[in-house]
Tab-separated table of C-alpha atoms in Angstrom:
chain	number	residue	atom	x	y	z
A	556	ALA	CA	-8.471	0.170	-3.113
A	557	ASP	CA	-8.738	1.737	-6.517
A	558	GLU	CA	-10.655	4.773	-5.217
A	559	ASP	CA	-7.973	5.237	-2.457
A	560	ALA	CA	-5.057	5.047	-5.008
A	561	THR	CA	-6.627	7.414	-7.512
A	562	ALA	CA	-7.845	9.928	-5.043
A	563	LEU	CA	-4.374	10.023	-3.353
A	564	ASN	CA	-2.750	10.214	-6.920
A	565	ASP	CA	-4.968	13.222	-7.819
A	566	HIS	CA	-4.274	15.042	-4.488
A	567	LEU	CA	-0.480	14.717	-4.734
A	568	ARG	CA	-0.560	15.910	-8.304
A	569	ASP	CA	-2.811	18.951	-7.500
A	570	PRO	CA	-1.269	22.240	-6.477
A	571	ARG	CA	-2.956	21.997	-3.008
A	572	GLY	CA	-1.270	18.683	-2.582
A	573	GLY	CA	2.196	19.790	-3.580
A	574	ALA	CA	1.908	19.469	-7.449
A	575	LEU	CA	4.328	16.593	-7.149
A	576	SER	CA	5.603	15.096	-10.454
A	577	ASP	CA	7.316	12.022	-9.145
A	578	VAL	CA	3.963	10.220	-8.212
A	579	PHE	CA	3.752	6.620	-9.370
A	580	THR	CA	0.226	5.173	-8.957
A	581	TYR	CA	-0.901	1.668	-9.620
A	582	ALA	CA	-4.658	0.992	-9.721
A	583	ASP	CA	-7.166	-0.765	-11.711
A	584	GLY	CA	-9.009	2.409	-11.964
A	585	PRO	CA	-12.118	3.156	-13.790
A	586	PRO	CA	-12.207	2.373	-17.506
A	587	GLY	CA	-10.761	5.200	-19.795
A	588	ARG	CA	-8.971	6.871	-16.910
A	589	LEU	CA	-5.592	5.140	-17.101
A	590	PRO	CA	-4.141	6.409	-20.294
A	591	ASN	CA	-3.602	10.053	-19.419
A	592	SER	CA	-3.625	10.014	-15.687
A	593	GLY	CA	-0.211	8.494	-14.808
A	594	ILE	CA	-2.001	5.469	-13.364
A	595	GLN	CA	-0.770	2.039	-14.481
A	596	ALA	CA	-2.407	-1.402	-13.735
A	597	PRO	CA	-1.123	-2.833	-10.507
A	598	THR	CA	0.547	-5.888	-11.815
A	599	MET	CA	3.293	-7.559	-9.860
A	600	THR	CA	5.816	-6.765	-12.425
A	601	TYR	CA	5.032	-3.032	-12.632
A	602	ILE	CA	4.880	-2.670	-8.892
A	603	LYS	CA	8.163	-4.445	-8.419
A	604	HIS	CA	9.788	-2.408	-11.075
A	605	ALA	CA	8.504	0.839	-9.653
A	606	LEU	CA	9.704	-0.109	-6.094
A	607	ASP	CA	13.180	-0.855	-7.433
A	608	ASP	CA	13.450	2.305	-9.497
A	609	VAL	CA	12.036	4.548	-6.773
A	610	LEU	CA	13.817	3.058	-3.873
A	611	SER	CA	17.193	2.405	-5.309
A	612	GLY	CA	17.236	5.741	-7.059
A	613	ALA	CA	16.668	7.741	-3.935
A	614	GLY	CA	19.466	9.846	-2.545
A	615	GLU	CA	20.223	10.578	1.112
A	616	GLN	CA	18.152	13.726	1.064
A	617	ASP	CA	15.076	12.143	-0.446
A	618	ASP	CA	11.939	11.049	1.537
A	619	ILE	CA	9.795	8.252	0.036
A	620	TYR	CA	6.128	7.814	0.711
A	621	LEU	CA	4.559	4.388	-0.186
A	622	PHE	CA	0.818	3.672	-0.011
A	623	PHE	CA	-0.511	0.168	-0.398
A	624	SER	CA	-4.252	-0.515	-0.578
A	625	ALA	CA	-4.695	-4.159	-1.517
A	626	ARG	CA	-5.462	-7.619	-0.156
A	627	GLY	CA	-2.593	-8.835	2.079
A	628	GLN	CA	-2.240	-12.397	3.406
A	629	ALA	CA	0.204	-14.467	5.525
A	630	THR	CA	-0.718	-18.082	5.299
A	631	TYR	CA	0.266	-21.151	7.349
A	632	GLU	CA	2.219	-22.560	4.423
A	633	HIS	CA	3.930	-19.118	3.667
A	634	PRO	CA	3.946	-17.188	6.847
A	635	GLU	CA	6.262	-14.369	5.443
A	636	GLY	CA	3.238	-12.660	3.968
A	637	TYR	CA	2.212	-11.448	0.442
A	638	ILE	CA	0.586	-8.251	-0.858
A	639	SER	CA	-1.792	-8.986	-3.801
A	640	ALA	CA	-1.254	-7.305	-7.166
A	641	ALA	CA	-3.905	-7.330	-9.939
A	642	ASP	CA	-2.456	-10.597	-11.394
A	643	THR	CA	-2.345	-12.424	-8.140
A	644	ASP	CA	-4.137	-15.648	-7.935
A	645	LYS	CA	-6.342	-15.184	-4.979
A	646	GLN	CA	-6.322	-18.950	-4.185
A	647	ARG	CA	-2.500	-18.779	-4.236
A	648	PRO	CA	-1.337	-15.782	-2.188
A	649	SER	CA	2.217	-16.824	-3.037
A	650	THR	CA	1.662	-15.337	-6.502
A	651	GLY	CA	1.803	-11.812	-4.850
A	652	ILE	CA	4.524	-9.682	-3.660
A	653	ARG	CA	6.429	-11.265	-0.777
A	654	VAL	CA	6.931	-8.921	2.240
A	655	ALA	CA	10.460	-10.310	2.139
A	656	GLU	CA	10.904	-8.759	-1.444
A	657	LEU	CA	9.575	-5.448	-0.129
A	658	ALA	CA	11.969	-5.616	2.706
A	659	ALA	CA	14.903	-6.198	0.297
A	660	PHE	CA	13.831	-3.142	-1.674
A	661	LEU	CA	13.565	-0.995	1.462
A	662	LYS	CA	16.958	-2.009	2.874
A	663	ARG	CA	18.837	-1.193	-0.507
A	664	SER	CA	17.480	2.282	-0.431
A	665	ASN	CA	19.613	5.315	0.575
A	666	ALA	CA	16.463	7.495	1.094
A	667	ARG	CA	16.638	9.647	4.308
A	668	ARG	CA	13.169	8.470	5.359
A	669	ILE	CA	10.726	6.071	3.941
A	670	PHE	CA	7.001	6.113	5.135
A	671	LEU	CA	4.895	2.993	4.339
A	672	PHE	CA	1.138	3.484	4.597
A	673	ALA	CA	-0.674	0.184	4.179
A	674	ASP	CA	-4.265	-0.874	4.172
A	675	VAL	CA	-3.855	-4.625	3.418
A	676	CYS	CA	-5.902	-6.470	5.903
A	677	ARG	CA	-9.456	-6.523	4.860
A	678	GLU	CA	-10.832	-9.952	5.807
A	679	ALA	CA	-10.514	-11.934	9.094
A	680	SER	CA	-9.561	-14.971	7.078
A	681	ILE	CA	-9.418	-15.984	3.438
A	682	ASN	CA	-9.784	-19.792	2.866
A	683	ARG	CA	-8.529	-20.562	6.360
A	684	PHE	CA	-5.632	-17.969	6.122
A	685	ASP	CA	-5.374	-15.623	9.171
A	686	THR	CA	-4.540	-11.876	9.153
A	687	ARG	CA	-0.864	-12.152	10.090
A	688	ILE	CA	0.130	-9.853	7.252
A	689	ASN	CA	0.137	-6.775	9.547
A	690	LEU	CA	2.622	-8.579	11.818
A	691	ARG	CA	4.986	-9.050	8.858
A	692	LEU	CA	4.666	-5.294	7.934
A	693	VAL	CA	5.344	-4.207	11.450
A	694	ASP	CA	8.470	-6.435	11.317
A	695	LEU	CA	9.738	-4.426	8.456
A	696	GLN	CA	10.220	-1.397	10.696
A	697	LYS	CA	12.761	-3.314	12.756
A	698	SER	CA	14.852	-3.947	9.612
A	699	LYS	CA	15.463	-0.244	8.748
A	700	ARG	CA	15.821	2.648	11.122
A	701	SER	CA	14.582	5.291	8.638
A	702	LEU	CA	11.258	3.453	7.896
A	703	GLU	CA	8.049	4.437	9.533
A	704	VAL	CA	5.082	2.067	9.080
A	705	VAL	CA	1.478	3.194	9.494
A	706	LEU	CA	-1.165	0.551	9.087
A	707	ALA	CA	-4.903	0.613	8.675
A	708	SER	CA	-5.463	-1.998	11.526
A	709	GLY	CA	-3.484	-3.611	14.295
A	710	PRO	CA	-1.814	-7.033	13.811
A	711	SER	CA	-4.815	-9.007	14.755
A	712	GLN	CA	-7.468	-6.674	13.332
A	713	ILE	CA	-9.139	-6.137	9.977
A	714	SER	CA	-9.420	-2.827	8.300
A	715	VAL	CA	-12.863	-1.350	7.446
A	716	GLU	CA	-14.514	-0.024	4.461
A	717	ILE	CA	-17.680	2.164	4.472
A	718	PRO	CA	-19.612	1.596	1.266
A	719	ASP	CA	-21.059	5.082	1.153
A	720	LEU	CA	-17.382	6.537	1.149
A	721	HIS	CA	-16.234	4.282	-1.838
A	722	HIS	CA	-13.039	4.222	0.075
A	723	GLY	CA	-11.357	2.291	2.956
A	724	VAL	CA	-11.684	4.271	6.217
A	725	PHE	CA	-7.922	4.428	6.437
A	726	GLY	CA	-7.525	5.771	2.835
A	727	TYR	CA	-10.328	8.192	3.366
A	728	SER	CA	-8.921	9.459	6.697
A	729	LEU	CA	-5.393	9.734	5.238
A	730	LEU	CA	-6.622	11.915	2.350
A	731	ALA	CA	-8.724	13.971	4.614
A	732	ALA	CA	-5.756	14.620	6.877
A	733	LEU	CA	-3.546	15.532	3.900
A	734	GLN	CA	-6.206	18.063	2.796
A	735	GLY	CA	-6.544	19.532	6.304
A	736	GLN	CA	-10.043	18.190	6.798
A	737	PRO	CA	-11.300	16.572	9.867
A	738	PHE	CA	-12.914	13.075	9.428
A	739	ALA	CA	-15.130	11.010	11.689
A	740	ALA	CA	-16.071	7.485	10.636
A	741	ALA	CA	-19.493	8.068	12.496
A	742	ASP	CA	-20.218	11.082	10.235
A	743	ALA	CA	-19.702	9.005	7.130
A	744	SER	CA	-21.839	6.031	8.212
A	745	GLY	CA	-24.956	8.168	9.100
């Protein structure tokens, strides 16, 4: 997740990626990298604050791109779904960002278009919790006409990481596409 976020941050800030200045990146990141990179630790407070600032500050001509690479869960006890932050208790998914909270931020936005890219379904189950998080994210698209949701995996699938890439396949492929490079997962796995 960190490698995906930092690589996307670097690309978007680079002249070849648009030299964008309004890039807000939250990643644990390698030690020593955070102070001058524009990258913050992905705590729930920071993420919610950024979502509120960016989405509520967007005008009718603005396009917003959101990229989440994190653990996501929807539990039997809390079926609405949660996206984990750095300070989320893994045994208590409800300490993460509720998908309903994300939906509220999205609905308040006046942005012309919002694109949500999410790689949040990494395990088939965690402590008997299933992978319904993607269903919750797909439901977001029904709540706002100007929202497009692109997920790393389908509602009943898990996303894949290839250790040699040091990235998730989704994040790596997204970055390759943004850089105009072809990518085949088979090439990366040997």
